[in-house]
Amino acid sequence: IMRIQAIMAKSGKVSYYITSLVDISERKELEEKLRNLSERDGLTNLWNRRKFEEQLAQHANMLERYPNTPTTCLALFDIDHFKRINDEMGHDEGDRVICSVAETLLSGVRNTDFVARVGGEEFAVLMPHTTIQEAEVVLNRLRVAVELSGDGSVTVSVGYSDLTADRTRSYKCADIALYESKSAGRNRVSICHSFDDIA
């Protein structure tokens, strides 16, 4: 921070200036650390639910303001039989699985996509400028990548929807699709369109 102070002469004119410089690098680093702590998941270093909600609202607001914006898709991932992993192999193994899935998801999407851990073993992905058909291809690729990244014992179920200005409904649609994947035997991708009757 640079501060400049004018020193006035008796005549009322500026006699000279005093400039002081203060190094605020440490303060800025601390601010950045605190911001990261408030927006990042401690285990996976992915974005957290708070940051996801913020991004979801931002995308929904853009769609409300600019309805002809290209499609954004919202996907929810859930690790299959996660309770069994924790119960049979311990929480350390559960944490390792969560981190492995997080890494696979992050490395399998574009840098314009947004990946967050939104719950214990649940992840959300926002994919701007992505049609329903394109999203299905990407999500199936991610689902297979998770299965191949371990010994085949870890799989994910996926539900997705196209995002609308009504973000609550969009999330519910993706959640319904996720439930469909779970009910149909897990390790699959299901869709619930924004125009579907979800009662």
XYZ file of C-alpha atoms in Angstrom:
199
model
C 0.000 0.000 0.000
C 1.304 3.438 -0.888
C 0.175 6.468 1.122
C 0.963 10.027 0.083
C 0.556 12.935 2.480
C 0.883 16.566 1.418
C 2.753 18.855 3.817
C 1.543 22.433 3.518
C 3.645 25.550 3.891
C 2.389 28.569 5.873
C 1.416 30.147 2.576
C -1.134 27.393 2.027
C 0.736 25.820 -0.863
C 2.114 22.272 -0.829
C 5.645 22.363 0.449
C 6.447 18.689 -0.088
C 4.944 15.200 -0.002
C 5.670 12.285 2.310
C 5.281 8.892 0.692
C 5.112 5.755 2.795
C 5.063 2.201 1.484
C 3.697 -0.723 3.492
C 4.277 -4.315 2.379
C 0.935 -6.149 2.682
C 2.022 -9.391 1.004
C 1.501 -11.439 4.178
C -1.959 -9.957 4.707
C -2.934 -10.733 1.101
C -1.639 -14.306 1.456
C -3.690 -14.723 4.625
C -6.787 -13.307 2.898
C -6.285 -15.780 0.033
C -5.858 -18.662 2.500
C -9.035 -17.697 4.360
C -10.960 -17.351 1.094
C -9.760 -20.788 0.032
C -10.736 -22.286 3.386
C -14.231 -20.873 3.032
C -14.688 -22.138 -0.550
C -12.703 -25.387 -0.705
C -13.441 -28.842 0.630
C -10.801 -29.754 3.221
C -10.386 -33.376 2.114
C -10.380 -33.173 -1.692
C -9.525 -29.510 -2.275
C -12.465 -29.357 -4.684
C -14.906 -26.470 -4.382
C -17.332 -26.938 -1.482
C -21.133 -26.811 -1.354
C -21.171 -23.105 -0.485
C -19.142 -22.219 -3.575
C -21.240 -24.619 -5.681
C -24.485 -22.907 -4.582
C -22.948 -19.578 -5.535
C -21.957 -20.856 -8.998
C -25.334 -22.532 -9.526
C -27.103 -19.257 -8.707
C -24.806 -17.337 -11.042
C -25.463 -19.707 -13.967
C -29.224 -19.698 -13.284
C -29.247 -15.879 -13.152
C -27.440 -15.740 -16.492
C -30.060 -18.038 -18.002
C -32.839 -15.879 -16.590
C -31.270 -12.704 -17.993
C -30.147 -14.248 -21.299
C -32.575 -17.094 -22.109
C -30.846 -17.874 -25.416
C -27.562 -18.666 -23.678
C -26.187 -22.092 -24.714
C -27.301 -24.982 -22.516
C -25.606 -25.619 -19.187
C -25.915 -29.092 -17.669
C -25.890 -29.990 -13.997
C -24.771 -33.467 -12.937
C -24.748 -35.139 -9.530
C -22.402 -38.055 -8.776
C -22.756 -40.412 -5.844
C -20.257 -43.133 -4.899
C -22.066 -46.483 -4.925
C -22.198 -48.551 -1.709
C -20.044 -45.991 0.094
C -21.336 -46.993 3.528
C -20.117 -50.528 2.856
C -16.635 -49.198 1.973
C -16.500 -47.265 5.259
C -17.925 -50.119 7.334
C -15.794 -52.912 5.867
C -12.544 -51.114 5.113
C -12.570 -48.158 7.502
C -12.874 -44.411 7.173
C -9.292 -44.004 5.938
C -10.156 -46.112 2.903
C -13.402 -44.160 2.528
C -11.424 -40.907 2.457
C -8.986 -42.373 -0.075
C -11.901 -43.393 -2.333
C -13.461 -39.918 -2.082
C -10.121 -38.318 -3.031
C -9.622 -40.744 -5.913
C -13.093 -40.051 -7.340
C -12.561 -36.298 -6.921
C -9.277 -36.502 -8.809
C -10.834 -38.574 -11.607
C -13.725 -36.136 -12.030
C -11.461 -33.102 -12.015
C -9.044 -34.551 -14.552
C -11.892 -35.690 -16.826
C -13.653 -32.356 -17.339
C -12.760 -29.145 -19.148
C -11.192 -26.282 -17.216
C -14.395 -24.298 -17.878
C -16.461 -26.901 -15.992
C -17.045 -26.627 -12.259
C -16.563 -29.608 -9.924
C -17.560 -29.524 -6.248
C -17.943 -31.932 -3.365
C -21.444 -31.165 -2.115
C -21.847 -33.873 0.519
C -20.121 -36.866 2.085
C -19.764 -38.992 -1.049
C -21.660 -36.723 -3.434
C -20.206 -34.467 -6.106
C -21.735 -31.907 -8.462
C -20.503 -30.836 -11.884
C -21.660 -27.768 -13.805
C -20.941 -27.946 -17.534
C -21.594 -24.661 -19.346
C -22.070 -24.639 -23.132
C -22.905 -28.344 -23.075
C -25.952 -29.945 -24.677
C -27.811 -32.846 -23.082
C -26.296 -35.217 -25.662
C -22.745 -33.948 -25.109
C -23.211 -34.187 -21.342
C -24.296 -37.829 -21.583
C -21.102 -38.737 -23.443
C -18.891 -36.883 -20.923
C -20.703 -38.296 -17.890
C -20.487 -41.873 -19.137
C -16.792 -41.363 -19.826
C -16.328 -40.096 -16.253
C -18.367 -42.994 -14.837
C -16.160 -45.517 -16.662
C -12.985 -43.640 -15.654
C -13.956 -43.931 -11.969
C -14.566 -47.666 -12.364
C -11.222 -48.155 -14.131
C -9.242 -45.953 -11.733
C -9.402 -48.508 -8.918
C -9.792 -52.262 -8.870
C -13.323 -52.027 -10.273
C -14.927 -52.131 -6.830
C -15.642 -48.383 -6.808
C -18.395 -47.109 -9.088
C -20.570 -44.012 -9.251
C -24.181 -43.353 -10.112
C -24.933 -40.171 -12.018
C -28.026 -38.043 -12.512
C -28.148 -34.965 -14.690
C -30.409 -32.294 -16.108
C -30.294 -29.157 -18.199
C -30.046 -26.055 -16.036
C -32.839 -23.472 -16.092
C -33.401 -20.142 -14.361
C -35.156 -22.143 -11.614
C -32.041 -23.602 -9.997
C -33.979 -25.369 -7.216
C -36.018 -27.310 -9.768
C -32.898 -28.052 -11.835
C -31.152 -29.489 -8.776
C -34.245 -31.546 -7.963
C -34.318 -32.892 -11.545
C -30.669 -33.953 -11.324
C -31.353 -35.511 -7.920
C -34.344 -37.466 -9.282
C -32.154 -38.723 -12.131
C -29.491 -39.753 -9.613
C -32.091 -41.700 -7.648
C -33.158 -43.359 -10.914
C -29.568 -44.495 -11.523
C -29.393 -45.925 -8.003
C -32.750 -47.701 -8.355
C -31.848 -49.163 -11.748
C -28.816 -50.976 -10.345
C -26.161 -48.245 -9.906
C -23.058 -47.514 -11.995
C -25.088 -45.740 -14.658
C -26.098 -42.312 -15.956
C -29.735 -41.137 -15.958
C -31.399 -37.931 -17.091
C -34.376 -35.910 -15.922
C -35.094 -33.077 -18.374
C -36.103 -29.676 -17.056
C -39.459 -30.046 -18.815
C -40.206 -33.486 -17.294
C -43.142 -33.699 -14.911
C -41.478 -34.206 -11.524
C -44.578 -33.517 -9.397
